[in-house]
PDB file of C-alpha atoms in Angstrom:
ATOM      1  CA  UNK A  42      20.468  15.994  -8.101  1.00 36.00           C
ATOM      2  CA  UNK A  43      23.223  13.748  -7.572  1.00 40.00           C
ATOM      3  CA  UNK A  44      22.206  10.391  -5.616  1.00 40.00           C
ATOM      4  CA  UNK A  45      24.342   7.711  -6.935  1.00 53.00           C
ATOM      5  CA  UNK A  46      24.355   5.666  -4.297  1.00 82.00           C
ATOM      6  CA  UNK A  47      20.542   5.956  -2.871  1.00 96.00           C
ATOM      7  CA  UNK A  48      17.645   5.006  -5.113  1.00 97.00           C
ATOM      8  CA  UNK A  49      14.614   7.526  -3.987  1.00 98.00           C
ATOM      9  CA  UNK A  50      10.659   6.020  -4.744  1.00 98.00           C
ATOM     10  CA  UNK A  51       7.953   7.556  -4.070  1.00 98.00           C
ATOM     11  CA  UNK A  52       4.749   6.143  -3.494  1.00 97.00           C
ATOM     12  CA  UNK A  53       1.992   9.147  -4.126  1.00 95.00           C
ATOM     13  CA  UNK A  54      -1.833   9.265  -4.980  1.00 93.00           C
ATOM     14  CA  UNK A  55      -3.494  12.070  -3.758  1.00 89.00           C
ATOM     15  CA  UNK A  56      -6.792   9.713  -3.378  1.00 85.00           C
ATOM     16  CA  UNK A  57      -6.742   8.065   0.251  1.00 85.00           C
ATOM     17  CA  UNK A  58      -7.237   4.401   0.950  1.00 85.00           C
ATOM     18  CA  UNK A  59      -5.265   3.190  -2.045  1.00 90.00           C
ATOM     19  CA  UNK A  60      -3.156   1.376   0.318  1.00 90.00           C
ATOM     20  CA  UNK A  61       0.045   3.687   0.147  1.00 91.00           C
ATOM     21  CA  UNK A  62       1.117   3.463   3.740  1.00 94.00           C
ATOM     22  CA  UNK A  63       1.166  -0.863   3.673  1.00 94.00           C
ATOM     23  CA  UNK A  64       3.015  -0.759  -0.042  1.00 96.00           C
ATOM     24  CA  UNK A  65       5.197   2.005   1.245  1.00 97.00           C
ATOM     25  CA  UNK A  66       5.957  -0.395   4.909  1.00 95.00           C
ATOM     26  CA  UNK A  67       6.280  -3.702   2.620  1.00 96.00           C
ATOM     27  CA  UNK A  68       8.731  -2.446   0.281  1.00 97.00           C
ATOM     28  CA  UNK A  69      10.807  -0.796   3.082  1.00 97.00           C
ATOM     29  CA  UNK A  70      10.826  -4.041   5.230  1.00 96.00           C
ATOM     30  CA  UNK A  71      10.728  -6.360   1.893  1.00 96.00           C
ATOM     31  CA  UNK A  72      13.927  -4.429   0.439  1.00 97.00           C
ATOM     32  CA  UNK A  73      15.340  -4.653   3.558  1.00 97.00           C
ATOM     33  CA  UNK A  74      14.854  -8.184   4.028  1.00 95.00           C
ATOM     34  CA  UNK A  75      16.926  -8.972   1.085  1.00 95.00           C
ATOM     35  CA  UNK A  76      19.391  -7.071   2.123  1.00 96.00           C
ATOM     36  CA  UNK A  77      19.574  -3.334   1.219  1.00 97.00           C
ATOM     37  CA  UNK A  78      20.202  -0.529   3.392  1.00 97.00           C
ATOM     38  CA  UNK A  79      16.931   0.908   3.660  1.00 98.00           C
ATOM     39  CA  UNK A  80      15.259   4.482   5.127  1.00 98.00           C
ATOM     40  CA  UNK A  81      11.656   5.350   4.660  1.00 98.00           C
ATOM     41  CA  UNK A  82      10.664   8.410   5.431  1.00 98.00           C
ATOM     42  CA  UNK A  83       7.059   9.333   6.679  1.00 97.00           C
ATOM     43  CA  UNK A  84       6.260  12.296   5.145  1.00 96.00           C
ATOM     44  CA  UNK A  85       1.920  11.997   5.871  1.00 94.00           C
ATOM     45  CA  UNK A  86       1.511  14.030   8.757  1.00 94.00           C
ATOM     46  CA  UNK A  87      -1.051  11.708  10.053  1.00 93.00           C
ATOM     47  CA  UNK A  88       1.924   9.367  10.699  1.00 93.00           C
ATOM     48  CA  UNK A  89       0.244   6.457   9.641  1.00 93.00           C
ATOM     49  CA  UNK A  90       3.838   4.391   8.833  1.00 94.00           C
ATOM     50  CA  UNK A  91       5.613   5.880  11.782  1.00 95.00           C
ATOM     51  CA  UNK A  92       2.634   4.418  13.981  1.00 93.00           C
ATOM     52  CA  UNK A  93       2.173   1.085  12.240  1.00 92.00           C
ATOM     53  CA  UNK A  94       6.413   0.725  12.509  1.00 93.00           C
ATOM     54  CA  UNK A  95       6.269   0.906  16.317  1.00 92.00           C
ATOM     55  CA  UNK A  96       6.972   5.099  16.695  1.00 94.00           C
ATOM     56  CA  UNK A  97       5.229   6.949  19.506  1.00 90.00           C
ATOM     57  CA  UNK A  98       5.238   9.952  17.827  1.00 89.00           C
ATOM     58  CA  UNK A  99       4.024  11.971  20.341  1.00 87.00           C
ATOM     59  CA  UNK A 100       7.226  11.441  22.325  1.00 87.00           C
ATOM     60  CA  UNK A 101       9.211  11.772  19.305  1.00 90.00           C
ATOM     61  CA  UNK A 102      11.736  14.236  19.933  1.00 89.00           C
ATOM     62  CA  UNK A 103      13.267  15.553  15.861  1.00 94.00           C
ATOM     63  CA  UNK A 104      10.722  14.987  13.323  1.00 95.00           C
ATOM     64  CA  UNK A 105      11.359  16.362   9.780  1.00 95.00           C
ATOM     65  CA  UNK A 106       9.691  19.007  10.339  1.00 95.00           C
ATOM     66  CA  UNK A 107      12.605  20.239  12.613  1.00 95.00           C
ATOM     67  CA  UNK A 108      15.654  19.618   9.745  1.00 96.00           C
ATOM     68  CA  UNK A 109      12.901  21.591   7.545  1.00 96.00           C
ATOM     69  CA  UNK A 110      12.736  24.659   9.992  1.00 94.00           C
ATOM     70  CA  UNK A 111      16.574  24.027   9.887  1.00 94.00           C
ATOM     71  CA  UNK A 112      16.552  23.035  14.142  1.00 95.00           C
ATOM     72  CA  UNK A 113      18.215  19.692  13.463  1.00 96.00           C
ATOM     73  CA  UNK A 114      20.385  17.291  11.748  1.00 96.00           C
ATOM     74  CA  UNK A 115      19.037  14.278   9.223  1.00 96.00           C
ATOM     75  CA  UNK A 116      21.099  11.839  11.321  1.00 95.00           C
ATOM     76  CA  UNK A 117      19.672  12.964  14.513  1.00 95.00           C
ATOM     77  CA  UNK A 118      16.287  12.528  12.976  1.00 96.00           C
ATOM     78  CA  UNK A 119      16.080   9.409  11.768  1.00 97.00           C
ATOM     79  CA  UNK A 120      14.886   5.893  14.178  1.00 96.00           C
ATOM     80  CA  UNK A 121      16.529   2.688  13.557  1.00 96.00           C
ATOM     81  CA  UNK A 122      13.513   0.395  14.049  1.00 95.00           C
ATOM     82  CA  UNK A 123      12.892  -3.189  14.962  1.00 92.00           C
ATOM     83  CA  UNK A 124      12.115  -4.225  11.970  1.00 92.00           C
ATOM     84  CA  UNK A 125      15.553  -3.717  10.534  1.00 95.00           C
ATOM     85  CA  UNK A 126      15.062  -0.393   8.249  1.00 97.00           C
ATOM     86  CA  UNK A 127      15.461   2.851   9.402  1.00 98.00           C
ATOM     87  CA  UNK A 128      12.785   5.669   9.412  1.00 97.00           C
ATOM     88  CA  UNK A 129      12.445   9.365   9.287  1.00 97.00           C
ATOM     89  CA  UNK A 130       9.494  10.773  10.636  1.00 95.00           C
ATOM     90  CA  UNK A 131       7.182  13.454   9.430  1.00 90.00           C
ATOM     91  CA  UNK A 132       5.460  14.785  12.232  1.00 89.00           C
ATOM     92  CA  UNK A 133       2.077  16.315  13.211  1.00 89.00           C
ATOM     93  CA  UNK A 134       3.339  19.297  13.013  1.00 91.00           C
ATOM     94  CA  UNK A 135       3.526  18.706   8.940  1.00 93.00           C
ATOM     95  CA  UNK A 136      -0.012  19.824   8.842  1.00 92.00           C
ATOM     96  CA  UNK A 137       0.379  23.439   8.264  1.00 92.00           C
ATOM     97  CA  UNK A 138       3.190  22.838   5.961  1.00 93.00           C
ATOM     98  CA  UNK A 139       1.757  25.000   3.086  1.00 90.00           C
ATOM     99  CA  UNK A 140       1.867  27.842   5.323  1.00 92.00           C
ATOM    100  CA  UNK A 141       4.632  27.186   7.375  1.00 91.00           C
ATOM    101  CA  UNK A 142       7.018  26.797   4.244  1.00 92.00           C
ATOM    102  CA  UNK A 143       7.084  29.400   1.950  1.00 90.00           C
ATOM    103  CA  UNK A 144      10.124  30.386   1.195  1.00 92.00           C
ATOM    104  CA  UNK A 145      12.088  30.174  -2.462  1.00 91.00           C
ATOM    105  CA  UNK A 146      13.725  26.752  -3.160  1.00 93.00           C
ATOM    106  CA  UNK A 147      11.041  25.368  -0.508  1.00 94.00           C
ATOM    107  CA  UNK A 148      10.669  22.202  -3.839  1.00 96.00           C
ATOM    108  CA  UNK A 149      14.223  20.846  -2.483  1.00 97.00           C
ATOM    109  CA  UNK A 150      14.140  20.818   1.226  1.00 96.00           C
ATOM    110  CA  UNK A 151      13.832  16.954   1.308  1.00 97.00           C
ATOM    111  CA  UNK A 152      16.139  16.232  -1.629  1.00 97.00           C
ATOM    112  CA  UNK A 153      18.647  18.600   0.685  1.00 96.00           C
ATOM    113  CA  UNK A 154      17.851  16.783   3.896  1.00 96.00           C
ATOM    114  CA  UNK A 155      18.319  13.098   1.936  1.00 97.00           C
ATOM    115  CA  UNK A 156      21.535  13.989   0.135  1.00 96.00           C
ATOM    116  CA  UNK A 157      23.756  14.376   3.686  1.00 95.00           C
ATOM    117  CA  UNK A 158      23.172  10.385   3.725  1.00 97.00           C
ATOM    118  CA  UNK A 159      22.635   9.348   0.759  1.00 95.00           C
ATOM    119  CA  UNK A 160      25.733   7.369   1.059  1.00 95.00           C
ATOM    120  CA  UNK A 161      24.631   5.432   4.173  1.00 96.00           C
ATOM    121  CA  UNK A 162      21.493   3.637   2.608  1.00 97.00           C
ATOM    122  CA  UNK A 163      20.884   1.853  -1.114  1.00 97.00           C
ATOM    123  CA  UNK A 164      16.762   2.449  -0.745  1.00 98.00           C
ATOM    124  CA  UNK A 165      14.867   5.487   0.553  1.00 98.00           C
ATOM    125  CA  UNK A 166      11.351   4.790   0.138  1.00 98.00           C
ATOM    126  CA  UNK A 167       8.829   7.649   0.820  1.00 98.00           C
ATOM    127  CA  UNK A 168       5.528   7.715   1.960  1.00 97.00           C
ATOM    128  CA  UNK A 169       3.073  10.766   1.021  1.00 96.00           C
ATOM    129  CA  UNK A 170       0.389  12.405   2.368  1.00 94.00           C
ATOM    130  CA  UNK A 171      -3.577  11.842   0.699  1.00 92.00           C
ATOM    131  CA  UNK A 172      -3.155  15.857  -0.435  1.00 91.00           C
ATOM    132  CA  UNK A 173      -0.963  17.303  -3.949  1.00 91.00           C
ATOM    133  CA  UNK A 174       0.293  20.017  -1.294  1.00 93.00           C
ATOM    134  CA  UNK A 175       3.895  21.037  -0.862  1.00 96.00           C
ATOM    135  CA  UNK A 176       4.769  17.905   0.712  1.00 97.00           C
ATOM    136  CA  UNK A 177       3.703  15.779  -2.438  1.00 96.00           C
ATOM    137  CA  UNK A 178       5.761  18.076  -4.318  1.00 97.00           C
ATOM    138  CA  UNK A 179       8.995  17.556  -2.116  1.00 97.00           C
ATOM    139  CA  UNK A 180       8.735  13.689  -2.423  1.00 98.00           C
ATOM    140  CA  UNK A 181       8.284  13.942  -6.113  1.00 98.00           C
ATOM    141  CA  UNK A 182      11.394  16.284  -5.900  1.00 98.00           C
ATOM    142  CA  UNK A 183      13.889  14.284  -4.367  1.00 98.00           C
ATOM    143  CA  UNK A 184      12.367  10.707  -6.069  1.00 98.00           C
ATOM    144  CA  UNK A 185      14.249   9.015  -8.652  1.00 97.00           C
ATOM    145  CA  UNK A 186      11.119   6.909  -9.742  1.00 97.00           C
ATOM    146  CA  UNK A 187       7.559   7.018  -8.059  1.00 97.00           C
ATOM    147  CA  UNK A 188       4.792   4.779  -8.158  1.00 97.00           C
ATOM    148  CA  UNK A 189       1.594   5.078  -7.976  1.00 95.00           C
ATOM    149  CA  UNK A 190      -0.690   2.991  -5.729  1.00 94.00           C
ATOM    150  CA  UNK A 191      -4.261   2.971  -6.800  1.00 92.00           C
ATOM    151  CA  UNK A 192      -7.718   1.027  -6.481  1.00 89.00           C
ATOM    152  CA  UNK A 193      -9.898  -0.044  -9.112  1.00 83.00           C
ATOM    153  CA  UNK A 194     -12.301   2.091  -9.486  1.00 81.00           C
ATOM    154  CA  UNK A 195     -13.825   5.251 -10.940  1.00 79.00           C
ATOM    155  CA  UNK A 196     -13.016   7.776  -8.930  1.00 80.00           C
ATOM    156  CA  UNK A 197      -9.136   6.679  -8.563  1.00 80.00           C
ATOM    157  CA  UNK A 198      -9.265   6.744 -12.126  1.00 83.00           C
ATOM    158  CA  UNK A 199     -10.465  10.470 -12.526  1.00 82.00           C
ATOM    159  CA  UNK A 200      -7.409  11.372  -9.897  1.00 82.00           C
ATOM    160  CA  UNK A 201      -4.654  10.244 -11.869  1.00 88.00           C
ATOM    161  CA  UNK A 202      -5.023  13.489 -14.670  1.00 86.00           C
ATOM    162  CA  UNK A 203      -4.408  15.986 -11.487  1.00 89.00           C
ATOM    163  CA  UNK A 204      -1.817  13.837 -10.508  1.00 91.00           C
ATOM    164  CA  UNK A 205      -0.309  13.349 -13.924  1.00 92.00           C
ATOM    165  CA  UNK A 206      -0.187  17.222 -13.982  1.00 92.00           C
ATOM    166  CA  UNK A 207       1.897  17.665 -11.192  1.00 94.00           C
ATOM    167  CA  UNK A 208       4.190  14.788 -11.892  1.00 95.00           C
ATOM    168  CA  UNK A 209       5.137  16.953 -15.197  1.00 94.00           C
ATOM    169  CA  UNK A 210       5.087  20.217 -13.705  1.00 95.00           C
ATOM    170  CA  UNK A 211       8.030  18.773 -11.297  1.00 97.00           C
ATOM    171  CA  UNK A 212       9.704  17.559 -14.257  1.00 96.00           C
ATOM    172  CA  UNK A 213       9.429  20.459 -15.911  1.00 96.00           C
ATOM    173  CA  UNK A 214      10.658  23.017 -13.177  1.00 95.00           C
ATOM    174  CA  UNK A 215      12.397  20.630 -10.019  1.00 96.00           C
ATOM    175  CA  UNK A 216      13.356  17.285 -11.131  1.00 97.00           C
ATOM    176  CA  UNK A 217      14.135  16.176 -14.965  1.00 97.00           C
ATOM    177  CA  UNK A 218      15.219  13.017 -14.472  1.00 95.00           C
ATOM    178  CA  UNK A 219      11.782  11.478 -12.589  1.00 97.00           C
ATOM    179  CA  UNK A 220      10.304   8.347 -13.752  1.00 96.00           C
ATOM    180  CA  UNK A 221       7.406   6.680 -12.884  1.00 95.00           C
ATOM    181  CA  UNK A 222       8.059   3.642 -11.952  1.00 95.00           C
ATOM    182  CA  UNK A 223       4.233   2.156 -12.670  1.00 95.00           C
ATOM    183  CA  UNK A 224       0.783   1.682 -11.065  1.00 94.00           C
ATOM    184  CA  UNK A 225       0.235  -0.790  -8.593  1.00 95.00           C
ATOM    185  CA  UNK A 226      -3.745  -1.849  -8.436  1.00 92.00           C
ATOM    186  CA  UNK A 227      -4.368  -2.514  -4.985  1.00 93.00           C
ATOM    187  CA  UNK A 228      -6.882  -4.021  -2.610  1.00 90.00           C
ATOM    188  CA  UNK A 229      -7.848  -5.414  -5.732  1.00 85.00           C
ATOM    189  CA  UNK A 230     -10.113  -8.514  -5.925  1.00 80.00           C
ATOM    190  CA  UNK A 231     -10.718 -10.648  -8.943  1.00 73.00           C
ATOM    191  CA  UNK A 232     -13.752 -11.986  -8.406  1.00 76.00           C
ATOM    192  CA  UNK A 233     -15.366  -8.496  -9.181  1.00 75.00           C
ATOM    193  CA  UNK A 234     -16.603  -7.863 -12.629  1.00 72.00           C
ATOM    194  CA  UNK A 235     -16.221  -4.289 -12.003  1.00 71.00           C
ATOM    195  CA  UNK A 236     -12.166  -4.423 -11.121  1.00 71.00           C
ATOM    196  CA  UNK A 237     -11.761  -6.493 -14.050  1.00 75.00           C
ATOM    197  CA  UNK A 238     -13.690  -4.075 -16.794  1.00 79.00           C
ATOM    198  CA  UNK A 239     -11.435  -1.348 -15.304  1.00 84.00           C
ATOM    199  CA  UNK A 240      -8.470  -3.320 -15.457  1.00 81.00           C
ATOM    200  CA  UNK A 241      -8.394  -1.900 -19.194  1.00 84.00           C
ATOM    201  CA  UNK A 242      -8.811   1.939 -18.493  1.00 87.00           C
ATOM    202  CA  UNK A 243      -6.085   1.830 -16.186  1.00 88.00           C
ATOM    203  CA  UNK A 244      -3.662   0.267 -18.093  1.00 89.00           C
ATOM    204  CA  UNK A 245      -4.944   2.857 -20.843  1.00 89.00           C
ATOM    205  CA  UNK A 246      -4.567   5.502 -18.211  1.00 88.00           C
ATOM    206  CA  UNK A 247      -1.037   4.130 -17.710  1.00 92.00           C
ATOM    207  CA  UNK A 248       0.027   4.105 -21.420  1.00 92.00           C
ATOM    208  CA  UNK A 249      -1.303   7.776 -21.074  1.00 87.00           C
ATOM    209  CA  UNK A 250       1.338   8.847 -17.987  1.00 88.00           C
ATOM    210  CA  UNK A 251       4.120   7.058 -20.414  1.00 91.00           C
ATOM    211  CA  UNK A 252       4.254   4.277 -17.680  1.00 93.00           C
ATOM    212  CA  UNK A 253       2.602   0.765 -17.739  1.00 93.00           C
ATOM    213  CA  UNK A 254       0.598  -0.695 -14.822  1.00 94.00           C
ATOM    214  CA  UNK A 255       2.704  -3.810 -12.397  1.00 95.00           C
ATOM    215  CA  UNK A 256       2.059  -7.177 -13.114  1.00 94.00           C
ATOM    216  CA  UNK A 257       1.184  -7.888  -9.819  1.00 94.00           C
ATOM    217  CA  UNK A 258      -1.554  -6.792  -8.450  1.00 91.00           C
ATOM    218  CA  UNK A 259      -1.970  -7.025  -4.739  1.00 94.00           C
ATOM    219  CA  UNK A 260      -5.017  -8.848  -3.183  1.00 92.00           C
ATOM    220  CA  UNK A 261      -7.081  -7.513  -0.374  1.00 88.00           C
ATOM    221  CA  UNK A 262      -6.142  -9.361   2.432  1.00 88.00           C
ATOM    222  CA  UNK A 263      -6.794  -9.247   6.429  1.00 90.00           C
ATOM    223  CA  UNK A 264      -3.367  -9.686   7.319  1.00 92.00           C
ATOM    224  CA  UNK A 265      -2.403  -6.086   5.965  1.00 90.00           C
ATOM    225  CA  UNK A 266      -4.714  -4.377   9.488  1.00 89.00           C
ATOM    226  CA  UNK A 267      -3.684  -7.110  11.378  1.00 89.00           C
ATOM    227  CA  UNK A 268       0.673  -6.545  11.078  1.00 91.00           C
ATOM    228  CA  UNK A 269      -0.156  -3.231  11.246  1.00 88.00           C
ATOM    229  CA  UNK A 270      -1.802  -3.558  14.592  1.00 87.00           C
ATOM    230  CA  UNK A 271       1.250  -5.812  15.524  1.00 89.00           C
ATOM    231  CA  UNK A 272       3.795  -2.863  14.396  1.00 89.00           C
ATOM    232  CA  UNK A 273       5.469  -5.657  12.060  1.00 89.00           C
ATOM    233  CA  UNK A 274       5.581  -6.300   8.648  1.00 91.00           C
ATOM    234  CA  UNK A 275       3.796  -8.700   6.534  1.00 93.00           C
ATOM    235  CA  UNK A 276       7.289 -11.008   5.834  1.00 92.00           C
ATOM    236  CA  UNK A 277       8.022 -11.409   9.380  1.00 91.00           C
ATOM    237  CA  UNK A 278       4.733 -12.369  10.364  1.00 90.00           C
ATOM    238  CA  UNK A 279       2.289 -13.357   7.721  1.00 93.00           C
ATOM    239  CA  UNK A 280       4.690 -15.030   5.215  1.00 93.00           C
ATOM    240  CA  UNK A 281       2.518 -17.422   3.905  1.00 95.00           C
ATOM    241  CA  UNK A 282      -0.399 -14.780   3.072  1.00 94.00           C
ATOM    242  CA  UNK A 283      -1.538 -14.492  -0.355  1.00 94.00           C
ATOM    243  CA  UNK A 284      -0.884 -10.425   0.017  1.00 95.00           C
ATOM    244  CA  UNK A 285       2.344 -11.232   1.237  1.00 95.00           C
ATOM    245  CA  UNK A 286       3.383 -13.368  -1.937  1.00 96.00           C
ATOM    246  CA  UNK A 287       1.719 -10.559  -4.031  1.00 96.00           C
ATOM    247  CA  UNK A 288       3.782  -8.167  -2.240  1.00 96.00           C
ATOM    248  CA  UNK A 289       7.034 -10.403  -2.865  1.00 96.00           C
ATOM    249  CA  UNK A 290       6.478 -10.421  -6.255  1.00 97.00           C
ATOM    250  CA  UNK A 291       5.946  -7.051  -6.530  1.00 97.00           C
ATOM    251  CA  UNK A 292       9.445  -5.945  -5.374  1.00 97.00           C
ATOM    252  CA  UNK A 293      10.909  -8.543  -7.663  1.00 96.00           C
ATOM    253  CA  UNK A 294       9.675  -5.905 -10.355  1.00 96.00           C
ATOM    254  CA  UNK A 295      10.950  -2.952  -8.428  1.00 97.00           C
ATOM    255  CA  UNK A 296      14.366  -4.186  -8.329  1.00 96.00           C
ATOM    256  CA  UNK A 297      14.121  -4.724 -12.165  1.00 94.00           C
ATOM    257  CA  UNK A 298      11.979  -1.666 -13.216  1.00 93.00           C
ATOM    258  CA  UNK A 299      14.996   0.561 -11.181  1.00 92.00           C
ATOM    259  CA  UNK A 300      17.870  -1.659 -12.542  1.00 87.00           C
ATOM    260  CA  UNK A 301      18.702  -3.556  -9.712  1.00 80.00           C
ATOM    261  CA  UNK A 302      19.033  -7.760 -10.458  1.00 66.00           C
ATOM    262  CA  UNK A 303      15.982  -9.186  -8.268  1.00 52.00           C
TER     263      UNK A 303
END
């Protein structure tokens, strides 16, 4: 897998309302913001990022799942939004993925589609659906590093072992060279006893995945729903937030945890 130029992360947790979709929209538009060519790609078939980045994707023409089926071109795909990254959308039609793709190779079909511009962008930043489904397993495929977005609590806990298991069985058979990049708690709010007792387990949990859990952690915080109801991002329009600053932070220990100078 040769992307020298492009640095692929994927966010995945196959547990739901861990807060993927805003960490995947603030790194794209926080990246982007300091200057890096930078395509996310929706790959949730409820097309929660396309949505909340201003796509009407029920009058979006190409959709992944058309350079999939091998009906169109990457470049023809992807929407240069407002907010100054560029996007590749998923589609509804990703649903029936597991069915609709079953062919050999079908691991690589978004590390193919990514390569033909890998040249054209220095961040592709991917976005996964709540499922460990064939669509998990592309992202993980084409990713140089992923991280893994996660609440504190119990039953987010419990998830990361199935998830651990398919991060190493795409090591093992697709992609040797992933990394994981770290957790990032989430939502997370530190006047709870509770998020602070299982601060420890998941840093334990993290020693266990051979990664270590972010610094920051990012607060709960209303202006997440309301830039999404805007179709912005937090920087443009909530810069003084404390999720924002959390968020800022964050992507100071991206740059440094993939070898970029923040």
């Amino acid at each position: 897998k040769e992307n020298k130029g492009m640095k692929v992360i994927t966010l995945s947790n196959q547990k739901g309302g861990v807060a993927k979709t805003s960490t995947s929209n603030a790194l794209a538009a926080g990246l982007y913001n300091r200057n890096y060519k930078v395509l996310a790609v929706d790959l949730d078939p409820q097309c929660n990022l396309s949505f909340s980045c201003g796509v009407d994707m029920l009058n979006t023409e190409k959709t992944l799942f058309d350079v999939f089926k091998g009906n169109a071109e990457v470049r023809e795909t992807i929407i240069p939004l407002k907010l100054g990254f560029d996007l590749l959308p998923g589609g509804l039609t990703l649903a029936g993925a597991d069915m609709d793709f079953t062919q050999t190779g079908r691991e690589y079909m978004l590390s193919e589609a990514l390569e033909t511009v890998s040249g054209e962008y220095d961040f592709c930043i991917i976005d996964t659906p709540p499922t460990l489904g064939i669509l998990t397993v592309n992202a993980l495929t084409a990713a140089d590093y992923v991280i893994v977005p996660m609440t504190a609590d119990i039953y987010a806990l419990q998830g990361l072992t199935q998830l651990n298991g398919l991060i190493q069985n795409v090591r093992r058979y697709c992609n040797k060279g992933l990394k994981i990049a770290g957790i990032l708690l989430t939502r997370y709010n530190d006047r709870q006893i509770i998020s602070k007792t299982l601060k420890g387990n998941i840093e334990q949990a993290a020693q266990d995945l051979g990664t270590e859990v972010f610094e920051t952690y990012i607060r709960e915080g209303v202006a997440v729903r309301e830039t999404q109801l805007l179709k912005s991002d937090l920087f443009t329009d909530a810069p003084k937030a404390n999720v924002t600053q959390d968020y800022y932070n964050f992507i100071d220990e991206v740059l440094e945890r993939t070898g970029n100078k923040a």
